[in-house]
Short mmCIF file of C-alpha atoms and ligand atoms in Angstrom, two decimals:
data_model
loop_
_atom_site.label_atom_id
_atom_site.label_comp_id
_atom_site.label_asym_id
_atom_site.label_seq_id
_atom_site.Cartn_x
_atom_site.Cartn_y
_atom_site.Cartn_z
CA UNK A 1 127.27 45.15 -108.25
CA UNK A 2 124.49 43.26 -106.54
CA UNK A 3 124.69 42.29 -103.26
CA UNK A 4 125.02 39.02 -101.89
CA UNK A 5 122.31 36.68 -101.26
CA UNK A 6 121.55 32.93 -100.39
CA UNK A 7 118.59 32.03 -103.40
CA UNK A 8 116.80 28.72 -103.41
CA UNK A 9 117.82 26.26 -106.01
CA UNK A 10 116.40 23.50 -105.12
CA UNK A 11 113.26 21.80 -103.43
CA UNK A 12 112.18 18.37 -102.44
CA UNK A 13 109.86 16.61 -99.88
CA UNK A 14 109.18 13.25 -98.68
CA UNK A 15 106.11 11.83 -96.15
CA UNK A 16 106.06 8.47 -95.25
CA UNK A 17 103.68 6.43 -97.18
CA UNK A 18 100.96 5.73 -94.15
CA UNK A 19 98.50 7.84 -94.12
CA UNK A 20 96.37 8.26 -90.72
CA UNK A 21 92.79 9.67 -90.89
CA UNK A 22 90.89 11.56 -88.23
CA UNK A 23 88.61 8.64 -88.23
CA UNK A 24 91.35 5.79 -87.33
CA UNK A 25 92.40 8.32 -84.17
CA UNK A 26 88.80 8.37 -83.21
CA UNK A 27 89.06 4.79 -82.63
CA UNK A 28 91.26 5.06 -79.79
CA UNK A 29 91.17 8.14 -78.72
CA UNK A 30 87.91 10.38 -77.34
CA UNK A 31 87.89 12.40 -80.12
CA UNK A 32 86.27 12.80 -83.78
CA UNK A 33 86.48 14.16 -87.18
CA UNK A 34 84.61 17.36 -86.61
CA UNK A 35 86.43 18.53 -84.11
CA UNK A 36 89.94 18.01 -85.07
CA UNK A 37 88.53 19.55 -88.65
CA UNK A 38 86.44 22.60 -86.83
CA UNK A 39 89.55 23.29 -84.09
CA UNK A 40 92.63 22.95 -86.10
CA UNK A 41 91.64 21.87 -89.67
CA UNK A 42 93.55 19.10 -90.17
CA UNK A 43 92.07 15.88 -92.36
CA UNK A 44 94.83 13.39 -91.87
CA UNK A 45 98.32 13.36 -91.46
CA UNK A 46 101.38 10.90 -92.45
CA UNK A 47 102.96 8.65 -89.55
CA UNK A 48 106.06 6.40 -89.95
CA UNK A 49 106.12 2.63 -89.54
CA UNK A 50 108.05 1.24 -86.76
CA UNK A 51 112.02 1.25 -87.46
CA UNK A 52 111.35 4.23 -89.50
CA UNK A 53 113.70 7.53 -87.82
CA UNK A 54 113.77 11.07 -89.01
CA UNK A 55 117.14 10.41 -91.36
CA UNK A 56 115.20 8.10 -92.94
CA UNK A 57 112.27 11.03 -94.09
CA UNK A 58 115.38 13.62 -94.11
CA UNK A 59 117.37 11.59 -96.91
CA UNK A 60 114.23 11.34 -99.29
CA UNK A 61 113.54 14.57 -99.36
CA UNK A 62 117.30 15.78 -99.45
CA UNK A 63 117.84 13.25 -102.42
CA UNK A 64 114.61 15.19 -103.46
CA UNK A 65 115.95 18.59 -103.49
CA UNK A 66 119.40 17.52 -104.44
CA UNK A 67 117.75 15.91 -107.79
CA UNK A 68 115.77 19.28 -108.24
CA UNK A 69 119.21 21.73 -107.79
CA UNK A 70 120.85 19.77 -109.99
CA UNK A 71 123.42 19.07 -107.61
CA UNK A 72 124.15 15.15 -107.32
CA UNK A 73 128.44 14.98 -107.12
CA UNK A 74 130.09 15.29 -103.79
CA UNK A 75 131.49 18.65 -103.22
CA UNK A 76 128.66 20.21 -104.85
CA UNK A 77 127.25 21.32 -101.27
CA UNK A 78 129.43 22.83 -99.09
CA UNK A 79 127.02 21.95 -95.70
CA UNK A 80 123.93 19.92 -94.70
CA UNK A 81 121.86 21.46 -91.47
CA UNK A 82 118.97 19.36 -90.57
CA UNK A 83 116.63 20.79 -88.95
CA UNK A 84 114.52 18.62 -86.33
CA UNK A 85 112.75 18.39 -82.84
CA UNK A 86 112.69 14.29 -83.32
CA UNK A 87 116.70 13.60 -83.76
CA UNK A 88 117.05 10.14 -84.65
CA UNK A 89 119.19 10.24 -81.10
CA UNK A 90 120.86 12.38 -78.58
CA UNK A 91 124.46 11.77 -79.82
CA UNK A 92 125.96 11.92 -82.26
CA UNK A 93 123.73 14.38 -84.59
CA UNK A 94 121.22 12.96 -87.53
CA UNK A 95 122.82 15.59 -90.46
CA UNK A 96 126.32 13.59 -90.54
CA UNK A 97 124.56 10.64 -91.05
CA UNK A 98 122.03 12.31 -94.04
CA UNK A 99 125.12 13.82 -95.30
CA UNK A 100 127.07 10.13 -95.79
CA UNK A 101 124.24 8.52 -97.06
CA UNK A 102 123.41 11.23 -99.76
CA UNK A 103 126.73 10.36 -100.72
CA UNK A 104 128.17 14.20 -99.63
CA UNK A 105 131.42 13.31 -98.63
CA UNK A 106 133.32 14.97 -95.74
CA UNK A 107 130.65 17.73 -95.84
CA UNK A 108 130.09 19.98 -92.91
CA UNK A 109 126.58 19.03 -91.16
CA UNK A 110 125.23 20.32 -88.09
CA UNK A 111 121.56 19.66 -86.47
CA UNK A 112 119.40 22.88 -85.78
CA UNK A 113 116.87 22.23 -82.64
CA UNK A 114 114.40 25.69 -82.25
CA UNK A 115 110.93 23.65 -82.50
CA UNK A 116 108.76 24.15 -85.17
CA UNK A 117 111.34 27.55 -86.16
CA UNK A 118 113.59 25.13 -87.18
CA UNK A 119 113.79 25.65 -90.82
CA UNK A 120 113.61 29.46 -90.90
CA UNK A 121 116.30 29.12 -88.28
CA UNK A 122 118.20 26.91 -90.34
CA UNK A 123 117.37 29.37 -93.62
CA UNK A 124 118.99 31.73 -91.67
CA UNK A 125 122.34 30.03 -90.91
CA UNK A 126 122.60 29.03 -94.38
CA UNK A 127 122.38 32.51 -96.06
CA UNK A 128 124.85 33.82 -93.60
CA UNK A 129 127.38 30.58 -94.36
CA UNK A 130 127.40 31.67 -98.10
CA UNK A 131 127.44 35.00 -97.70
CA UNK A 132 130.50 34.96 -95.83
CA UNK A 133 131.98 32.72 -98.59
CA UNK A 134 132.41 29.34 -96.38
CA UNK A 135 130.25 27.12 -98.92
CA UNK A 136 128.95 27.96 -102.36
CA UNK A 137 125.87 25.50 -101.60
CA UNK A 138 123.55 24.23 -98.86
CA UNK A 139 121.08 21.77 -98.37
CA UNK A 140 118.61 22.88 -95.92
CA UNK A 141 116.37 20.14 -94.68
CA UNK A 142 113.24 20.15 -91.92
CA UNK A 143 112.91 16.76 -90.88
CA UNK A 144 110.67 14.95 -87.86
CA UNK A 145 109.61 11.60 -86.95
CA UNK A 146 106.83 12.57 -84.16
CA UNK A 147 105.03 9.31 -83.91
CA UNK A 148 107.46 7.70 -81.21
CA UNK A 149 106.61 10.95 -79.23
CA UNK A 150 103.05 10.98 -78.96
CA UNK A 151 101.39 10.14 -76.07
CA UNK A 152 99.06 7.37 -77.42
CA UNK A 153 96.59 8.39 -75.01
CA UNK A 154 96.97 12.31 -75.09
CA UNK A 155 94.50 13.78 -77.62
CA UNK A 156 95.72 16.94 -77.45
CA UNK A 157 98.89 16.18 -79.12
CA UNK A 158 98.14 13.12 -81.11
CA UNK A 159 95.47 14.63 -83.30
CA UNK A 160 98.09 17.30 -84.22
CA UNK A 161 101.34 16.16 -85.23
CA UNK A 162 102.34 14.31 -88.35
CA UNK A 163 106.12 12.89 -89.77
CA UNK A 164 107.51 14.47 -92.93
CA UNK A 165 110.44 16.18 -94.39
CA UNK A 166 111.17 18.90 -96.99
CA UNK A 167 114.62 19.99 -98.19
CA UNK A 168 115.97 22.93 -99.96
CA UNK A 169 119.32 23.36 -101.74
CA UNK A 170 120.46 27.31 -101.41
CA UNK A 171 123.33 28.72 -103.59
CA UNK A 172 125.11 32.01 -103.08
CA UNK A 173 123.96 34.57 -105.53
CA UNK A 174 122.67 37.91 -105.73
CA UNK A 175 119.88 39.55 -104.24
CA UNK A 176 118.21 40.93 -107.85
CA UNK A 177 118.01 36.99 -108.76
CA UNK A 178 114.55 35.62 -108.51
CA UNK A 179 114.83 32.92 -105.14
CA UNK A 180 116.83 35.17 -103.01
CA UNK A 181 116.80 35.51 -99.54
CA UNK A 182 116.09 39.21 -99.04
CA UNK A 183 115.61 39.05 -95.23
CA UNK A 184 115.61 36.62 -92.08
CA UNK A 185 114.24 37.88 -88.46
CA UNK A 186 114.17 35.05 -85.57
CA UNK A 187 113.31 35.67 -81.96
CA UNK A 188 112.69 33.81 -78.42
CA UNK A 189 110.95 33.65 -75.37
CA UNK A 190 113.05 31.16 -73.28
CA UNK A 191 110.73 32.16 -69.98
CA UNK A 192 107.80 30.31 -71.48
CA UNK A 193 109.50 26.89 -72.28
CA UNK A 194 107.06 25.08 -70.18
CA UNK A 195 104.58 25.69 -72.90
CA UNK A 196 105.76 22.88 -75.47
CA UNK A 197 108.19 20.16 -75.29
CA UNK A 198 110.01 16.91 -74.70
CA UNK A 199 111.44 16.77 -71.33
CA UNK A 200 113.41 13.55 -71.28
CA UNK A 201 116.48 12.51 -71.96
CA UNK A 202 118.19 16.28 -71.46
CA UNK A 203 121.14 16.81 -68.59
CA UNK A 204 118.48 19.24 -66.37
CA UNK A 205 116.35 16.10 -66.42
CA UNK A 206 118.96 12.88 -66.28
CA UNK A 207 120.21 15.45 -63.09
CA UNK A 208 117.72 15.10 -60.92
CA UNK A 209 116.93 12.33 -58.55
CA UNK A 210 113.69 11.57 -59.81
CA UNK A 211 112.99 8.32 -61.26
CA UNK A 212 112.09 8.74 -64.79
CA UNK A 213 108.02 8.46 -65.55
CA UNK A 214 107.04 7.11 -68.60
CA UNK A 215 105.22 10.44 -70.10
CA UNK A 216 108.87 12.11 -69.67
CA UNK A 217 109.36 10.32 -73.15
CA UNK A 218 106.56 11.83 -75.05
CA UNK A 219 105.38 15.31 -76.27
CA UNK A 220 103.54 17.35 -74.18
CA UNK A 221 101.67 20.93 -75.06
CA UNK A 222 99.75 23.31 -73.50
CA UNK A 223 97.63 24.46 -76.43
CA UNK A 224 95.42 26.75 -75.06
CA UNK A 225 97.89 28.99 -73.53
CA UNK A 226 100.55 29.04 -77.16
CA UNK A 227 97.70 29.73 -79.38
CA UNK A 228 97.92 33.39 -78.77
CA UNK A 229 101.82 33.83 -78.71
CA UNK A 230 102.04 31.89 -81.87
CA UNK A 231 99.43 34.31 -83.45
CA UNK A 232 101.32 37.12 -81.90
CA UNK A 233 104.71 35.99 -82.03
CA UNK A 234 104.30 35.38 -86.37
CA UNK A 235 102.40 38.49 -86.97
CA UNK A 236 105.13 40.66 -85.05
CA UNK A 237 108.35 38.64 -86.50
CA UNK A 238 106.27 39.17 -90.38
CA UNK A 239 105.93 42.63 -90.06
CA UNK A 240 109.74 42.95 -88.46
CA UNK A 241 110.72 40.94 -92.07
CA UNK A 242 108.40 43.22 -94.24
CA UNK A 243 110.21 46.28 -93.05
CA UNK A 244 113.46 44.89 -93.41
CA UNK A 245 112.97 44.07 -96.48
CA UNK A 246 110.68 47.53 -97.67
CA UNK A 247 107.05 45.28 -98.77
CA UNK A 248 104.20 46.51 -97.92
CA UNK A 249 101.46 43.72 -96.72
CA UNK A 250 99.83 44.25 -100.22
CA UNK A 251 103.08 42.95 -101.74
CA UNK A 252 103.47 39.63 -100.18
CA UNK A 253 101.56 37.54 -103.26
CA UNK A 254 101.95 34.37 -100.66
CA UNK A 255 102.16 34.14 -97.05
CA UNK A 256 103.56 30.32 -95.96
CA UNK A 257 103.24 29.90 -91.93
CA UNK A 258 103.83 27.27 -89.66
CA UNK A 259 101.21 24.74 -90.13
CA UNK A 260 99.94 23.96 -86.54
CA UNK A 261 96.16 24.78 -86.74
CA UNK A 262 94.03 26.61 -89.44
CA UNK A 263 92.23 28.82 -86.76
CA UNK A 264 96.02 30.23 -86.29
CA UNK A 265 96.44 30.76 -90.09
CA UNK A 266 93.38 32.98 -90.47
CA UNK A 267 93.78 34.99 -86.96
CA UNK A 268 97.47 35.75 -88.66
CA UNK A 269 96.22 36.62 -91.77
CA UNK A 270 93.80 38.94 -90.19
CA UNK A 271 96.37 40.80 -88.13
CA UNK A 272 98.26 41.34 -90.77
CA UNK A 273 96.33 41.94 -93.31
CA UNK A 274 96.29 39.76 -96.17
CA UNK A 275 92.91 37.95 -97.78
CA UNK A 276 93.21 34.47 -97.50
CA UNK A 277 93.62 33.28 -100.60
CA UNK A 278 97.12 34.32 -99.93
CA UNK A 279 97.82 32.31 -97.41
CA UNK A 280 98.89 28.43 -98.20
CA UNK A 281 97.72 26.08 -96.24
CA UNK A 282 98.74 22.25 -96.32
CA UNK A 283 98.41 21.12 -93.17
CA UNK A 284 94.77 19.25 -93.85
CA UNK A 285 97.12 16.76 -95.82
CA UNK A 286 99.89 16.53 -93.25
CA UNK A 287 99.17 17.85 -89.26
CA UNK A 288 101.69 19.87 -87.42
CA UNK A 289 105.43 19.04 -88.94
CA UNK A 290 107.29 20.94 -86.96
CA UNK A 291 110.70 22.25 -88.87
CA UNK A 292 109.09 20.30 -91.63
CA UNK A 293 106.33 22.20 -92.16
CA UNK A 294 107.03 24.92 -94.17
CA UNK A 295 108.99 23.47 -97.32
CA UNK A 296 106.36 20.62 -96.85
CA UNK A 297 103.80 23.69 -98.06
CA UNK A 298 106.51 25.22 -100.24
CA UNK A 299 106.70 21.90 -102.07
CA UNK A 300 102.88 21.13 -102.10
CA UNK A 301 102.21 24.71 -103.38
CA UNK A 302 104.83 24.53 -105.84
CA UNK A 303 103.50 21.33 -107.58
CA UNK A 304 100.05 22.60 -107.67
CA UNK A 305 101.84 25.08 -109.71
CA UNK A 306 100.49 28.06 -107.16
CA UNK A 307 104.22 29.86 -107.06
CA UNK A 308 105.59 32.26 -110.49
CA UNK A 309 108.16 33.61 -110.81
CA UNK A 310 109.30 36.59 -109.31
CA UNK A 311 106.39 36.04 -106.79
CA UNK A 312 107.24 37.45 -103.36
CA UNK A 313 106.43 35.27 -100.42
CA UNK A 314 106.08 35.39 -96.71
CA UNK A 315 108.23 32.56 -94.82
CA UNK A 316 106.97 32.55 -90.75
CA UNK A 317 107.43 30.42 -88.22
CA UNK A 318 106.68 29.73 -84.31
CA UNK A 319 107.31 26.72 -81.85
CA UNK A 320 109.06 25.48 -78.64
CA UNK A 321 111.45 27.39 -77.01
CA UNK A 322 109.68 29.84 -77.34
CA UNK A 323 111.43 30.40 -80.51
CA UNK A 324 109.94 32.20 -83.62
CA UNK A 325 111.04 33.60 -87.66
CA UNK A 326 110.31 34.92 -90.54
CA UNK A 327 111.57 35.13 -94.25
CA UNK A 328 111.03 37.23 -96.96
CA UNK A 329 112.03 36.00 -100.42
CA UNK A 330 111.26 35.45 -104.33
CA UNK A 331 110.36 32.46 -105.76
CA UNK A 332 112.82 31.34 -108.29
CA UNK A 333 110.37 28.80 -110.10
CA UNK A 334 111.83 25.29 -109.60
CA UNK A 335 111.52 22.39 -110.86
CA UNK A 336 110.15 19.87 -108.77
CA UNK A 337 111.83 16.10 -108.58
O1 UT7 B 1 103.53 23.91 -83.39
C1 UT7 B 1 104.09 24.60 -82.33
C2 UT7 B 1 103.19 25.31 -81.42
N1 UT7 B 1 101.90 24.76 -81.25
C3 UT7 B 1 100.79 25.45 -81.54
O2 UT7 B 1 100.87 26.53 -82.08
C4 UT7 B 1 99.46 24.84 -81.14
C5 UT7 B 1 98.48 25.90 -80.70
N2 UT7 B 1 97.27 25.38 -80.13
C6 UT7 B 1 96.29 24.76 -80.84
O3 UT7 B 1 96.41 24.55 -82.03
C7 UT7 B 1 95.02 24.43 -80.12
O4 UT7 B 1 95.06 24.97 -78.81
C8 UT7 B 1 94.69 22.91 -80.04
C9 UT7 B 1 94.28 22.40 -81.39
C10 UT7 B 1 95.90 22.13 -79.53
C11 UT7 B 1 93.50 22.70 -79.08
O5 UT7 B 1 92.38 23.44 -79.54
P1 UT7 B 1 91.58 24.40 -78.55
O6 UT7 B 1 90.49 24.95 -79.32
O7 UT7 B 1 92.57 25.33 -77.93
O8 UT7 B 1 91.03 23.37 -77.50
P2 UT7 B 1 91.07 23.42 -75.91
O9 UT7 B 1 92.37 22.86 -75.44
O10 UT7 B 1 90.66 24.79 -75.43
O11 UT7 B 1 89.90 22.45 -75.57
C12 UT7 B 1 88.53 22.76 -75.87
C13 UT7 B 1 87.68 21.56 -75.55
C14 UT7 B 1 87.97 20.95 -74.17
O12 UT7 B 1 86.78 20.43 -73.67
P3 UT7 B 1 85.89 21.23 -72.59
O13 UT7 B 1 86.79 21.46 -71.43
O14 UT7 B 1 85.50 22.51 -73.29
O15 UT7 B 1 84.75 20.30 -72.33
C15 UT7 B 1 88.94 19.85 -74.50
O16 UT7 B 1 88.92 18.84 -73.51
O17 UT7 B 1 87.96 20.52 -76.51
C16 UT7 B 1 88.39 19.36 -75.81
N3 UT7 B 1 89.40 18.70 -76.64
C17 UT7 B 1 89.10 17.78 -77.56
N4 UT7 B 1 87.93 17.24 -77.94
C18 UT7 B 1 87.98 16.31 -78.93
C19 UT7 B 1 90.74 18.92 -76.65
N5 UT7 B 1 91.32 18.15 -77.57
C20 UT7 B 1 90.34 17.43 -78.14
C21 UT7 B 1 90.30 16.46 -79.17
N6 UT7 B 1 89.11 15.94 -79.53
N7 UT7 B 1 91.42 16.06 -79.82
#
């Protein structure tokens, strides 16, 4: 008998309708199209209006991936993790909420914080919940609402980062089915946290006597000095899932990374290997996504019909924390919603 294995079922995305253009930042901000394209290749990316929170993104693209799996009655899925840096608040957690208005029921939910990781994290916790048996489906969904966050007058981060959501519904099968999870590897660095993050609104922050300062609120990243542990950190944690799971580089047909900047794409690729028509990219539609990013490619790539069957693909991650993952796994050949 084969063993057990999470496989994807399902797969749905969602970015809010407004789309911003490296142009429209240049008119605020001292920057311009050809550098944002020549230094991290993004085009444009999606923001939310005002009122609009990450449940909001996380729903569509649930409802998305729900449609897609087939899955639509309560008690179909056994647990909803959303993954997300942007939670639509502190407390309580967004994935109770998603959960009730997907019309779940009593569902288990939990929220999954590790940065951009977030959905390989959250891959992760899924395959292990059904293959111990405690739900026979999962929706999976990377969700963020970074507009609220950005500095309005930090061009470092504001040229980057983008709102979206993707969603996947798992199932607990076998590992010979095409769209199973054959391997998850996740690491961290907590002793470079500084790097990328949010400070406000945390206990180690709300502790201290200082008045709060307006930036506390927004995102703040020292690019420079994560570019080279993200290339590092992906290459190391793709090779860890490649061995795990017996590929050799020349088997992976499609390599899906973290979308944060092109120029980290191709130094990846390079490390490891692979031509770059192998690699997808998507993140000259949408920015940086954070735990959305990579089922926001998965979903692109699928309805430019790029994925068959039986392909083998190349799931890795990196973001704040440091935290960092990879994924090895078929492709099962959804249908799109
Ligand atoms: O997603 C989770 C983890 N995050 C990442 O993996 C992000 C990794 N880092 C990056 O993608 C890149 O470091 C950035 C895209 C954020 C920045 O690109 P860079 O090539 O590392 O730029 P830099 O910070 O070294 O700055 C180079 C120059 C500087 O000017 P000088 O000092 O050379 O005169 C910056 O002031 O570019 C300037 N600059 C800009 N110019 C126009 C920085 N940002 C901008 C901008 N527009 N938006």
């Amino acid at each position: 008998m084969s063993a057990p294995a999470a496989v994807l079922a399902g797969l749905g995305s969602y970015v809010p309708p407004r789309t911003v253009t490296n142009d429209e930042l240049s008119q605020h901000l001292d920057t311009n199209d050809e550098w944002i394209v020549q230094r991290t290749g993004i085009r444009q990316r999606h923001w939310s209006d005002p009122g609009v929170a990450t449940s909001d993104l996380a729903v569509e693209a649930g409802h998305r991936a729900l449609k897609s799996a087939g899955a639509q009655a309560p008690g179909d899925i056994g647990m909803v993790i959303v993954a997300t840096t942007t939670p639509d608040q502190q407390c309580p957690t967004t994935s109770p909420d998603v959960a009730a208005r997907l019309g779940l029921g009593n569902v288990a939910a939990l929220d999954l914080a590790a940065g951009c990781s977030g959905f390989i994290y959250a891959l992760a916790t899924a395959s292990a919940t059904l293959m111990a048996g405690y739900a026979e489906r999962v929706l999976v969904i990377g969700a963020e609402t970074f507009r609220p966050f950005l500095n309005p007058t930090d061009r470092g981060t504001s040229v980057i980062f983008g709102d979206g959501a993707g969603a996947v519904v798992l199932r607990r099968g076998t590992i010979d089915e095409p769209g199973a999870v054959l391997t998850v590897d996740l690491g961290s660095d907590g002793s470079l946290r500084e790097l990328v993050g949010i400070p406000g609104n945390g206990s180690r922050h709300r502790s201290t006597d200082r008045p709060p300062h307006p930036d506390d609120q927004y995102l703040y990243m020292n690019g420079k000095e994560i570019f080279p542990h993200a290339v590092r950190r992906m290459a190391q944690s793709s090779s860890a899932a490649l061995e795990n799971v017996g590929w050799n580089v020349d088997d992976v047909d499609h390599v899906v990374g973290h979308q944060a900047n092109l120029r980290i794409l191709q130094a990846l690729a390079q490390l490891l290997g692979v031509d770059k028509q192998r690699v997808v990219t998507h993140l000259d539609q949408v920015g940086n996504t954070s735990a959305a990013s990579i089922p926001l490619a998965l979903a692109d790539a699928a309805a430019k019909g790029r994925f068959q069957r039986h392909d083998r693909l190349l799931l890795t991650a990196f973001g704040a924390g440091l935290t960092w993952g990879s994924a090895a796994l078929t492709w099962p050949g959804v249908t799109l919603a």
